[in-house]
Amino acid sequence: MFVEPSELYTHLYPESIAAISGDDERLLIDALSAGTSEVKGYLHAFDLDKLFSAQGTDRDSLLVMRVKDVAIWHYINIANPNINYADREKRYRYSIEWLKGVQKGDIVPDFPKQLDPNGDKINTSQFATGSNPKRDNHV
């Protein structure tokens, strides 16, 4: 798992986490899984296996924060005991806007790119261009 449940204490108090899940950690794990999947959906141009298999301090700290923001948003929708809902929504929306900026290429994080077996960058854009070889009909 890219982000562990215990790491969410930077974003929510332990008592709030317990109040939402009723001490059922499965709900928190499901929210983390959903948040990670949602973030991955915006990062198709990067090597997701390498990016999300990193552990501990090898992970990109900004990416960890974005996954936490998105996961917490999914988690607090189960119940909202004494949580600043507007602040959480703002953080979620900001994270999504950041991910959209990365997806469009306006924001370029230092993430590993997808490479083909030859080591060349894979074209992961939605559009591909190309042409046939130039014909030479005149001698």
mmCIF file of N, CA and C in Angstrom:
data_model
loop_
_atom_site.group_PDB
_atom_site.id
_atom_site.type_symbol
_atom_site.label_atom_id
_atom_site.label_comp_id
_atom_site.label_asym_id
_atom_site.label_seq_id
_atom_site.Cartn_x
_atom_site.Cartn_y
_atom_site.Cartn_z
ATOM 1 N N MET A 1 0.852 -1.175 0.000
ATOM 2 C CA MET A 1 0.000 0.000 0.000
ATOM 3 C C MET A 1 0.902 1.243 0.000
ATOM 4 N N PHE A 2 0.605 2.213 -0.852
ATOM 5 C CA PHE A 2 1.425 3.403 -1.005
ATOM 6 C C PHE A 2 1.395 4.276 0.249
ATOM 7 N N VAL A 3 0.214 4.472 0.826
ATOM 8 C CA VAL A 3 0.062 5.230 2.066
ATOM 9 C C VAL A 3 -0.584 4.295 3.083
ATOM 10 N N GLU A 4 0.016 4.203 4.240
ATOM 11 C CA GLU A 4 -0.490 3.345 5.308
ATOM 12 C C GLU A 4 -1.541 4.100 6.131
ATOM 13 N N PRO A 5 -2.506 3.390 6.710
ATOM 14 C CA PRO A 5 -3.530 4.050 7.529
ATOM 15 C C PRO A 5 -2.957 4.926 8.646
ATOM 16 N N SER A 6 -1.884 4.502 9.265
ATOM 17 C CA SER A 6 -1.300 5.280 10.370
ATOM 18 C C SER A 6 -0.744 6.624 9.899
ATOM 19 N N GLU A 7 -0.471 6.761 8.615
ATOM 20 C CA GLU A 7 0.065 8.017 8.089
ATOM 21 C C GLU A 7 -1.000 9.099 7.939
ATOM 22 N N LEU A 8 -2.252 8.735 8.074
ATOM 23 C CA LEU A 8 -3.317 9.725 7.920
ATOM 24 C C LEU A 8 -3.496 10.591 9.156
ATOM 25 N N TYR A 9 -2.760 10.285 10.230
ATOM 26 C CA TYR A 9 -2.871 11.096 11.434
ATOM 27 C C TYR A 9 -2.350 12.507 11.223
ATOM 28 N N THR A 10 -1.646 12.747 10.135
ATOM 29 C CA THR A 10 -1.224 14.108 9.803
ATOM 30 C C THR A 10 -2.389 14.924 9.246
ATOM 31 N N HIS A 11 -3.450 14.237 8.826
ATOM 32 C CA HIS A 11 -4.586 14.918 8.210
ATOM 33 C C HIS A 11 -5.859 14.835 9.048
ATOM 34 N N LEU A 12 -5.965 13.832 9.888
ATOM 35 C CA LEU A 12 -7.135 13.665 10.758
ATOM 36 C C LEU A 12 -6.672 13.192 12.128
ATOM 37 N N TYR A 13 -7.373 13.625 13.163
ATOM 38 C CA TYR A 13 -7.070 13.138 14.507
ATOM 39 C C TYR A 13 -7.456 11.671 14.623
ATOM 40 N N PRO A 14 -6.709 10.911 15.406
ATOM 41 C CA PRO A 14 -7.038 9.488 15.582
ATOM 42 C C PRO A 14 -8.465 9.251 16.074
ATOM 43 N N GLU A 15 -8.949 10.128 16.953
ATOM 44 C CA GLU A 15 -10.326 9.959 17.455
ATOM 45 C C GLU A 15 -11.361 10.199 16.351
ATOM 46 N N SER A 16 -11.057 11.086 15.394
ATOM 47 C CA SER A 16 -11.975 11.303 14.264
ATOM 48 C C SER A 16 -11.975 10.079 13.350
ATOM 49 N N ILE A 17 -10.804 9.504 13.126
ATOM 50 C CA ILE A 17 -10.707 8.300 12.297
ATOM 51 C C ILE A 17 -11.501 7.170 12.937
ATOM 52 N N ALA A 18 -11.344 7.003 14.254
ATOM 53 C CA ALA A 18 -12.065 5.945 14.966
ATOM 54 C C ALA A 18 -13.570 6.192 14.971
ATOM 55 N N ALA A 19 -13.974 7.464 15.099
ATOM 56 C CA ALA A 19 -15.406 7.782 15.122
ATOM 57 C C ALA A 19 -16.070 7.481 13.779
ATOM 58 N N ILE A 20 -15.366 7.710 12.693
ATOM 59 C CA ILE A 20 -15.933 7.456 11.369
ATOM 60 C C ILE A 20 -16.053 5.966 11.109
ATOM 61 N N SER A 21 -15.002 5.232 11.407
ATOM 62 C CA SER A 21 -14.984 3.814 11.042
ATOM 63 C C SER A 21 -15.549 2.898 12.104
ATOM 64 N N GLY A 22 -15.737 3.407 13.318
ATOM 65 C CA GLY A 22 -16.182 2.523 14.385
ATOM 66 C C GLY A 22 -15.136 1.453 14.661
ATOM 67 N N ASP A 23 -13.869 1.829 14.557
ATOM 68 C CA ASP A 23 -12.729 0.926 14.763
ATOM 69 C C ASP A 23 -12.627 -0.181 13.718
ATOM 70 N N ASP A 24 -13.276 -0.011 12.578
ATOM 71 C CA ASP A 24 -13.154 -0.962 11.474
ATOM 72 C C ASP A 24 -12.149 -0.380 10.475
ATOM 73 N N GLU A 25 -10.896 -0.819 10.561
ATOM 74 C CA GLU A 25 -9.837 -0.265 9.730
ATOM 75 C C GLU A 25 -10.057 -0.543 8.250
ATOM 76 N N ARG A 26 -10.913 -1.489 7.928
ATOM 77 C CA ARG A 26 -11.185 -1.831 6.530
ATOM 78 C C ARG A 26 -11.738 -0.624 5.762
ATOM 79 N N LEU A 27 -12.563 0.196 6.412
ATOM 80 C CA LEU A 27 -13.112 1.383 5.757
ATOM 81 C C LEU A 27 -12.000 2.371 5.397
ATOM 82 N N LEU A 28 -11.041 2.505 6.280
ATOM 83 C CA LEU A 28 -9.911 3.397 6.029
ATOM 84 C C LEU A 28 -9.040 2.856 4.900
ATOM 85 N N ILE A 29 -8.815 1.568 4.894
ATOM 86 C CA ILE A 29 -8.021 0.944 3.829
ATOM 87 C C ILE A 29 -8.724 1.090 2.484
ATOM 88 N N ASP A 30 -10.049 0.935 2.471
ATOM 89 C CA ASP A 30 -10.807 1.119 1.226
ATOM 90 C C ASP A 30 -10.700 2.556 0.723
ATOM 91 N N ALA A 31 -10.763 3.526 1.625
ATOM 92 C CA ALA A 31 -10.638 4.933 1.233
ATOM 93 C C ALA A 31 -9.243 5.213 0.686
ATOM 94 N N LEU A 32 -8.217 4.643 1.316
ATOM 95 C CA LEU A 32 -6.845 4.811 0.818
ATOM 96 C C LEU A 32 -6.678 4.175 -0.554
ATOM 97 N N SER A 33 -7.267 3.024 -0.736
ATOM 98 C CA SER A 33 -7.196 2.350 -2.029
ATOM 99 C C SER A 33 -7.898 3.167 -3.111
ATOM 100 N N ALA A 34 -9.079 3.684 -2.788
ATOM 101 C CA ALA A 34 -9.826 4.509 -3.746
ATOM 102 C C ALA A 34 -9.067 5.797 -4.058
ATOM 103 N N GLY A 35 -8.508 6.420 -3.041
ATOM 104 C CA GLY A 35 -7.747 7.652 -3.248
ATOM 105 C C GLY A 35 -6.519 7.425 -4.119
ATOM 106 N N THR A 36 -5.811 6.333 -3.860
ATOM 107 C CA THR A 36 -4.634 6.009 -4.659
ATOM 108 C C THR A 36 -5.028 5.743 -6.102
ATOM 109 N N SER A 37 -6.115 5.007 -6.299
ATOM 110 C CA SER A 37 -6.572 4.718 -7.663
ATOM 111 C C SER A 37 -6.986 5.991 -8.393
ATOM 112 N N GLU A 38 -7.659 6.888 -7.691
ATOM 113 C CA GLU A 38 -8.077 8.139 -8.323
ATOM 114 C C GLU A 38 -6.866 8.968 -8.740
ATOM 115 N N VAL A 39 -5.866 9.048 -7.890
ATOM 116 C CA VAL A 39 -4.652 9.805 -8.214
ATOM 117 C C VAL A 39 -3.928 9.164 -9.397
ATOM 118 N N LYS A 40 -3.837 7.849 -9.416
ATOM 119 C CA LYS A 40 -3.175 7.146 -10.520
ATOM 120 C C LYS A 40 -3.843 7.456 -11.854
ATOM 121 N N GLY A 41 -5.156 7.662 -11.846
ATOM 122 C CA GLY A 41 -5.888 7.944 -13.072
ATOM 123 C C GLY A 41 -5.428 9.212 -13.776
ATOM 124 N N TYR A 42 -4.850 10.132 -13.032
ATOM 125 C CA TYR A 42 -4.373 11.379 -13.615
ATOM 126 C C TYR A 42 -2.907 11.297 -14.061
ATOM 127 N N LEU A 43 -2.216 10.247 -13.675
ATOM 128 C CA LEU A 43 -0.770 10.194 -13.879
ATOM 129 C C LEU A 43 -0.353 9.137 -14.889
ATOM 130 N N HIS A 44 -1.156 8.911 -15.916
ATOM 131 C CA HIS A 44 -0.890 7.847 -16.890
ATOM 132 C C HIS A 44 0.407 8.050 -17.678
ATOM 133 N N ALA A 45 0.922 9.267 -17.707
ATOM 134 C CA ALA A 45 2.145 9.536 -18.475
ATOM 135 C C ALA A 45 3.407 9.102 -17.730
ATOM 136 N N PHE A 46 3.247 8.664 -16.492
ATOM 137 C CA PHE A 46 4.402 8.325 -15.675
ATOM 138 C C PHE A 46 4.447 6.823 -15.404
ATOM 139 N N ASP A 47 5.581 6.348 -14.957
ATOM 140 C CA ASP A 47 5.768 4.943 -14.611
ATOM 141 C C ASP A 47 5.099 4.696 -13.258
ATOM 142 N N LEU A 48 3.837 4.289 -13.303
ATOM 143 C CA LEU A 48 3.051 4.129 -12.083
ATOM 144 C C LEU A 48 3.597 3.037 -11.177
ATOM 145 N N ASP A 49 4.108 1.973 -11.766
ATOM 146 C CA ASP A 49 4.669 0.896 -10.942
ATOM 147 C C ASP A 49 5.836 1.406 -10.108
ATOM 148 N N LYS A 50 6.729 2.144 -10.738
ATOM 149 C CA LYS A 50 7.886 2.678 -10.018
ATOM 150 C C LYS A 50 7.458 3.757 -9.024
ATOM 151 N N LEU A 51 6.568 4.612 -9.450
ATOM 152 C CA LEU A 51 6.131 5.735 -8.622
ATOM 153 C C LEU A 51 5.414 5.270 -7.362
ATOM 154 N N PHE A 52 4.510 4.293 -7.501
ATOM 155 C CA PHE A 52 3.686 3.870 -6.372
ATOM 156 C C PHE A 52 4.239 2.656 -5.628
ATOM 157 N N SER A 53 5.361 2.103 -6.080
ATOM 158 C CA SER A 53 5.985 1.012 -5.325
ATOM 159 C C SER A 53 7.048 1.541 -4.366
ATOM 160 N N ALA A 54 7.370 2.824 -4.467
ATOM 161 C CA ALA A 54 8.350 3.419 -3.555
ATOM 162 C C ALA A 54 7.821 3.351 -2.128
ATOM 163 N N GLN A 55 8.727 3.218 -1.184
ATOM 164 C CA GLN A 55 8.362 3.094 0.221
ATOM 165 C C GLN A 55 9.069 4.153 1.060
ATOM 166 N N GLY A 56 8.454 4.518 2.161
ATOM 167 C CA GLY A 56 9.073 5.420 3.135
ATOM 168 C C GLY A 56 9.510 6.739 2.548
ATOM 169 N N THR A 57 10.747 7.120 2.825
ATOM 170 C CA THR A 57 11.252 8.418 2.380
ATOM 171 C C THR A 57 11.603 8.440 0.897
ATOM 172 N N ASP A 58 11.543 7.285 0.233
ATOM 173 C CA ASP A 58 11.788 7.255 -1.211
ATOM 174 C C ASP A 58 10.578 7.751 -2.001
ATOM 175 N N ARG A 59 9.434 7.875 -1.346
ATOM 176 C CA ARG A 59 8.229 8.368 -2.012
ATOM 177 C C ARG A 59 8.310 9.874 -2.209
ATOM 178 N N ASP A 60 7.655 10.360 -3.241
ATOM 179 C CA ASP A 60 7.558 11.800 -3.465
ATOM 180 C C ASP A 60 6.594 12.372 -2.433
ATOM 181 N N SER A 61 7.065 13.306 -1.611
ATOM 182 C CA SER A 61 6.254 13.808 -0.498
ATOM 183 C C SER A 61 5.007 14.560 -0.966
ATOM 184 N N LEU A 62 5.102 15.249 -2.087
ATOM 185 C CA LEU A 62 3.931 15.958 -2.608
ATOM 186 C C LEU A 62 2.879 14.966 -3.084
ATOM 187 N N LEU A 63 3.310 13.888 -3.713
ATOM 188 C CA LEU A 63 2.376 12.859 -4.156
ATOM 189 C C LEU A 63 1.708 12.187 -2.959
ATOM 190 N N VAL A 64 2.467 11.921 -1.912
ATOM 191 C CA VAL A 64 1.898 11.329 -0.696
ATOM 192 C C VAL A 64 0.817 12.248 -0.135
ATOM 193 N N MET A 65 1.098 13.553 -0.089
ATOM 194 C CA MET A 65 0.115 14.498 0.426
ATOM 195 C C MET A 65 -1.147 14.513 -0.433
ATOM 196 N N ARG A 66 -0.992 14.456 -1.749
ATOM 197 C CA ARG A 66 -2.161 14.452 -2.638
ATOM 198 C C ARG A 66 -2.999 13.187 -2.426
ATOM 199 N N VAL A 67 -2.346 12.051 -2.299
ATOM 200 C CA VAL A 67 -3.085 10.802 -2.059
ATOM 201 C C VAL A 67 -3.833 10.890 -0.731
ATOM 202 N N LYS A 68 -3.198 11.441 0.287
ATOM 203 C CA LYS A 68 -3.857 11.591 1.587
ATOM 204 C C LYS A 68 -5.081 12.497 1.475
ATOM 205 N N ASP A 69 -4.935 13.633 0.791
ATOM 206 C CA ASP A 69 -6.059 14.567 0.643
ATOM 207 C C ASP A 69 -7.245 13.904 -0.048
ATOM 208 N N VAL A 70 -6.975 13.172 -1.106
ATOM 209 C CA VAL A 70 -8.051 12.514 -1.854
ATOM 210 C C VAL A 70 -8.659 11.377 -1.025
ATOM 211 N N ALA A 71 -7.815 10.587 -0.368
ATOM 212 C CA ALA A 71 -8.317 9.473 0.450
ATOM 213 C C ALA A 71 -9.160 9.974 1.619
ATOM 214 N N ILE A 72 -8.712 11.033 2.274
ATOM 215 C CA ILE A 72 -9.474 11.590 3.403
ATOM 216 C C ILE A 72 -10.827 12.091 2.930
ATOM 217 N N TRP A 73 -10.869 12.690 1.764
ATOM 218 C CA TRP A 73 -12.153 13.156 1.227
ATOM 219 C C TRP A 73 -13.127 11.990 1.077
ATOM 220 N N HIS A 74 -12.637 10.887 0.543
ATOM 221 C CA HIS A 74 -13.496 9.704 0.399
ATOM 222 C C HIS A 74 -13.880 9.148 1.768
ATOM 223 N N TYR A 75 -12.965 9.201 2.698
ATOM 224 C CA TYR A 75 -13.196 8.629 4.024
ATOM 225 C C TYR A 75 -14.223 9.425 4.820
ATOM 226 N N ILE A 76 -14.135 10.747 4.804
ATOM 227 C CA ILE A 76 -15.060 11.538 5.633
ATOM 228 C C ILE A 76 -16.471 11.561 5.065
ATOM 229 N N ASN A 77 -16.644 11.106 3.843
ATOM 230 C CA ASN A 77 -18.000 11.033 3.305
ATOM 231 C C ASN A 77 -18.806 9.901 3.932
ATOM 232 N N ILE A 78 -18.147 9.010 4.664
ATOM 233 C CA ILE A 78 -18.859 7.961 5.405
ATOM 234 C C ILE A 78 -19.623 8.601 6.556
ATOM 235 N N ALA A 79 -18.966 9.485 7.282
ATOM 236 C CA ALA A 79 -19.566 10.225 8.402
ATOM 237 C C ALA A 79 -18.695 11.450 8.640
ATOM 238 N N ASN A 80 -19.231 12.427 9.322
ATOM 239 C CA ASN A 80 -18.510 13.674 9.505
ATOM 240 C C ASN A 80 -18.543 14.118 10.972
ATOM 241 N N PRO A 81 -17.878 13.406 11.853
ATOM 242 C CA PRO A 81 -17.886 13.813 13.255
ATOM 243 C C PRO A 81 -16.832 14.877 13.551
ATOM 244 N N ASN A 82 -17.255 16.102 13.742
ATOM 245 C CA ASN A 82 -16.377 17.180 14.175
ATOM 246 C C ASN A 82 -15.174 17.381 13.248
ATOM 247 N N ILE A 83 -15.426 17.397 11.939
ATOM 248 C CA ILE A 83 -14.373 17.625 10.944
ATOM 249 C C ILE A 83 -14.738 18.867 10.148
ATOM 250 N N ASN A 84 -13.742 19.696 9.858
ATOM 251 C CA ASN A 84 -13.973 20.883 9.045
ATOM 252 C C ASN A 84 -14.173 20.430 7.595
ATOM 253 N N TYR A 85 -15.422 20.196 7.249
ATOM 254 C CA TYR A 85 -15.780 19.635 5.948
ATOM 255 C C TYR A 85 -15.369 20.565 4.805
ATOM 256 N N ALA A 86 -15.560 21.859 4.975
ATOM 257 C CA ALA A 86 -15.223 22.827 3.916
ATOM 258 C C ALA A 86 -13.718 22.826 3.650
ATOM 259 N N ASP A 87 -12.919 22.737 4.700
ATOM 260 C CA ASP A 87 -11.467 22.699 4.527
ATOM 261 C C ASP A 87 -11.045 21.430 3.798
ATOM 262 N N ARG A 88 -11.633 20.308 4.151
ATOM 263 C CA ARG A 88 -11.299 19.039 3.500
ATOM 264 C C ARG A 88 -11.712 19.068 2.027
ATOM 265 N N GLU A 89 -12.881 19.650 1.745
ATOM 266 C CA GLU A 89 -13.331 19.756 0.355
ATOM 267 C C GLU A 89 -12.383 20.643 -0.444
ATOM 268 N N LYS A 90 -11.933 21.735 0.152
ATOM 269 C CA LYS A 90 -11.003 22.647 -0.521
ATOM 270 C C LYS A 90 -9.684 21.934 -0.827
ATOM 271 N N ARG A 91 -9.171 21.172 0.131
ATOM 272 C CA ARG A 91 -7.925 20.438 -0.090
ATOM 273 C C ARG A 91 -8.096 19.376 -1.173
ATOM 274 N N TYR A 92 -9.256 18.705 -1.169
ATOM 275 C CA TYR A 92 -9.532 17.697 -2.197
ATOM 276 C C TYR A 92 -9.562 18.357 -3.572
ATOM 277 N N ARG A 93 -10.314 19.426 -3.708
ATOM 278 C CA ARG A 93 -10.429 20.111 -4.996
ATOM 279 C C ARG A 93 -9.074 20.660 -5.461
ATOM 280 N N TYR A 94 -8.282 21.189 -4.530
ATOM 281 C CA TYR A 94 -6.956 21.685 -4.898
ATOM 282 C C TYR A 94 -6.085 20.538 -5.405
ATOM 283 N N SER A 95 -6.156 19.396 -4.751
ATOM 284 C CA SER A 95 -5.367 18.246 -5.186
ATOM 285 C C SER A 95 -5.790 17.790 -6.576
ATOM 286 N N ILE A 96 -7.083 17.767 -6.843
ATOM 287 C CA ILE A 96 -7.573 17.363 -8.161
ATOM 288 C C ILE A 96 -7.131 18.369 -9.220
ATOM 289 N N GLU A 97 -7.189 19.654 -8.902
ATOM 290 C CA GLU A 97 -6.727 20.668 -9.857
ATOM 291 C C GLU A 97 -5.231 20.502 -10.138
ATOM 292 N N TRP A 98 -4.459 20.198 -9.103
ATOM 293 C CA TRP A 98 -3.034 19.956 -9.293
ATOM 294 C C TRP A 98 -2.819 18.752 -10.202
ATOM 295 N N LEU A 99 -3.552 17.676 -9.954
ATOM 296 C CA LEU A 99 -3.423 16.468 -10.780
ATOM 297 C C LEU A 99 -3.824 16.743 -12.229
ATOM 298 N N LYS A 100 -4.848 17.544 -12.432
ATOM 299 C CA LYS A 100 -5.253 17.913 -13.797
ATOM 300 C C LYS A 100 -4.149 18.726 -14.477
ATOM 301 N N GLY A 101 -3.499 19.603 -13.724
ATOM 302 C CA GLY A 101 -2.380 20.374 -14.265
ATOM 303 C C GLY A 101 -1.224 19.473 -14.674
ATOM 304 N N VAL A 102 -0.958 18.447 -13.873
ATOM 305 C CA VAL A 102 0.080 17.477 -14.217
ATOM 306 C C VAL A 102 -0.329 16.723 -15.469
ATOM 307 N N GLN A 103 -1.590 16.316 -15.524
ATOM 308 C CA GLN A 103 -2.096 15.549 -16.665
ATOM 309 C C GLN A 103 -1.983 16.361 -17.955
ATOM 310 N N LYS A 104 -2.273 17.663 -17.903
ATOM 311 C CA LYS A 104 -2.203 18.520 -19.088
ATOM 312 C C LYS A 104 -0.776 18.895 -19.452
ATOM 313 N N GLY A 105 0.149 18.737 -18.522
ATOM 314 C CA GLY A 105 1.530 19.119 -18.785
ATOM 315 C C GLY A 105 1.865 20.520 -18.320
ATOM 316 N N ASP A 106 0.913 21.217 -17.689
ATOM 317 C CA ASP A 106 1.188 22.549 -17.163
ATOM 318 C C ASP A 106 2.084 22.477 -15.929
ATOM 319 N N ILE A 107 1.962 21.393 -15.173
ATOM 320 C CA ILE A 107 2.799 21.146 -13.999
ATOM 321 C C ILE A 107 3.608 19.893 -14.313
ATOM 322 N N VAL A 108 4.907 19.980 -14.130
ATOM 323 C CA VAL A 108 5.775 18.859 -14.488
ATOM 324 C C VAL A 108 6.554 18.408 -13.246
ATOM 325 N N PRO A 109 6.004 17.446 -12.513
ATOM 326 C CA PRO A 109 6.734 16.943 -11.342
ATOM 327 C C PRO A 109 7.889 16.047 -11.774
ATOM 328 N N ASP A 110 8.785 15.823 -10.877
ATOM 329 C CA ASP A 110 9.948 14.988 -11.161
ATOM 330 C C ASP A 110 9.593 13.525 -10.900
ATOM 331 N N PHE A 111 8.687 12.995 -11.688
ATOM 332 C CA PHE A 111 8.245 11.612 -11.575
ATOM 333 C C PHE A 111 8.898 10.801 -12.688
ATOM 334 N N PRO A 112 9.122 9.504 -12.457
ATOM 335 C CA PRO A 112 9.699 8.671 -13.519
ATOM 336 C C PRO A 112 8.734 8.504 -14.684
ATOM 337 N N LYS A 113 9.256 8.673 -15.897
ATOM 338 C CA LYS A 113 8.440 8.536 -17.118
ATOM 339 C C LYS A 113 8.331 7.064 -17.509
ATOM 340 N N GLN A 114 7.281 6.751 -18.268
ATOM 341 C CA GLN A 114 7.155 5.401 -18.813
ATOM 342 C C GLN A 114 8.163 5.244 -19.943
ATOM 343 N N LEU A 115 8.852 4.112 -19.964
ATOM 344 C CA LEU A 115 9.842 3.844 -21.002
ATOM 345 C C LEU A 115 9.534 2.516 -21.668
ATOM 346 N N ASP A 116 9.821 2.427 -22.973
ATOM 347 C CA ASP A 116 9.657 1.150 -23.674
ATOM 348 C C ASP A 116 10.908 0.300 -23.407
ATOM 349 N N PRO A 117 10.938 -0.938 -23.871
ATOM 350 C CA PRO A 117 12.109 -1.800 -23.603
ATOM 351 C C PRO A 117 13.436 -1.240 -24.103
ATOM 352 N N ASN A 118 13.404 -0.352 -25.105
ATOM 353 C CA ASN A 118 14.632 0.263 -25.620
ATOM 354 C C ASN A 118 15.094 1.444 -24.776
ATOM 355 N N GLY A 119 14.289 1.820 -23.782
ATOM 356 C CA GLY A 119 14.630 2.962 -22.935
ATOM 357 C C GLY A 119 14.110 4.284 -23.453
ATOM 358 N N ASP A 120 13.293 4.249 -24.521
ATOM 359 C CA ASP A 120 12.721 5.477 -25.069
ATOM 360 C C ASP A 120 11.408 5.789 -24.352
ATOM 361 N N LYS A 121 11.118 7.084 -24.237
ATOM 362 C CA LYS A 121 9.881 7.512 -23.592
ATOM 363 C C LYS A 121 8.684 7.046 -24.424
ATOM 364 N N ILE A 122 7.668 6.528 -23.749
ATOM 365 C CA ILE A 122 6.450 6.091 -24.419
ATOM 366 C C ILE A 122 5.529 7.287 -24.587
ATOM 367 N N ASN A 123 4.930 7.422 -25.764
ATOM 368 C CA ASN A 123 3.965 8.491 -26.000
ATOM 369 C C ASN A 123 2.675 8.118 -25.285
ATOM 370 N N THR A 124 2.356 8.856 -24.215
ATOM 371 C CA THR A 124 1.170 8.547 -23.435
ATOM 372 C C THR A 124 0.086 9.607 -23.588
ATOM 373 N N SER A 125 0.267 10.506 -24.543
ATOM 374 C CA SER A 125 -0.768 11.516 -24.752
ATOM 375 C C SER A 125 -1.975 10.877 -25.427
ATOM 376 N N GLN A 126 -3.068 11.593 -25.433
ATOM 377 C CA GLN A 126 -4.287 11.075 -26.040
ATOM 378 C C GLN A 126 -4.220 11.144 -27.562
ATOM 379 N N PHE A 127 -3.279 11.915 -28.092
ATOM 380 C CA PHE A 127 -3.175 12.097 -29.528
ATOM 381 C C PHE A 127 -1.794 11.666 -30.003
ATOM 382 N N ALA A 128 -1.758 11.030 -31.133
ATOM 383 C CA ALA A 128 -0.490 10.634 -31.721
ATOM 384 C C ALA A 128 -0.417 11.214 -33.128
ATOM 385 N N THR A 129 0.767 11.642 -33.516
ATOM 386 C CA THR A 129 0.949 12.181 -34.859
ATOM 387 C C THR A 129 2.017 11.372 -35.568
ATOM 388 N N GLY A 130 1.971 11.414 -36.848
ATOM 389 C CA GLY A 130 2.957 10.692 -37.640
ATOM 390 C C GLY A 130 2.587 10.781 -39.106
ATOM 391 N N SER A 131 3.426 10.236 -39.944
ATOM 392 C CA SER A 131 3.150 10.249 -41.378
ATOM 393 C C SER A 131 3.884 9.096 -42.039
ATOM 394 N N ASN A 132 3.549 8.871 -43.275
ATOM 395 C CA ASN A 132 4.257 7.875 -44.068
ATOM 396 C C ASN A 132 5.583 8.467 -44.532
ATOM 397 N N PRO A 133 6.522 7.624 -44.938
ATOM 398 C CA PRO A 133 7.786 8.164 -45.455
ATOM 399 C C PRO A 133 7.527 9.038 -46.691
ATOM 400 N N LYS A 134 8.366 10.065 -46.848
ATOM 401 C CA LYS A 134 8.234 10.979 -47.972
ATOM 402 C C LYS A 134 8.489 10.216 -49.288
ATOM 403 N N ARG A 135 7.610 10.458 -50.269
ATOM 404 C CA ARG A 135 7.770 9.841 -51.570
ATOM 405 C C ARG A 135 8.586 10.742 -52.464
ATOM 406 N N ASP A 136 9.455 10.146 -53.230
ATOM 407 C CA ASP A 136 10.283 10.913 -54.145
ATOM 408 C C ASP A 136 9.942 10.436 -55.562
ATOM 409 N N ASN A 137 9.034 11.167 -56.248
ATOM 410 C CA ASN A 137 8.574 10.766 -57.570
ATOM 411 C C ASN A 137 9.404 11.372 -58.694
ATOM 412 N N HIS A 138 10.234 12.344 -58.404
ATOM 413 C CA HIS A 138 11.040 13.010 -59.432
ATOM 414 C C HIS A 138 12.494 12.607 -59.275
ATOM 415 N N VAL A 139 13.128 12.368 -60.418
ATOM 416 C CA VAL A 139 14.541 11.975 -60.374
ATOM 417 C C VAL A 139 15.424 13.155 -60.597
#
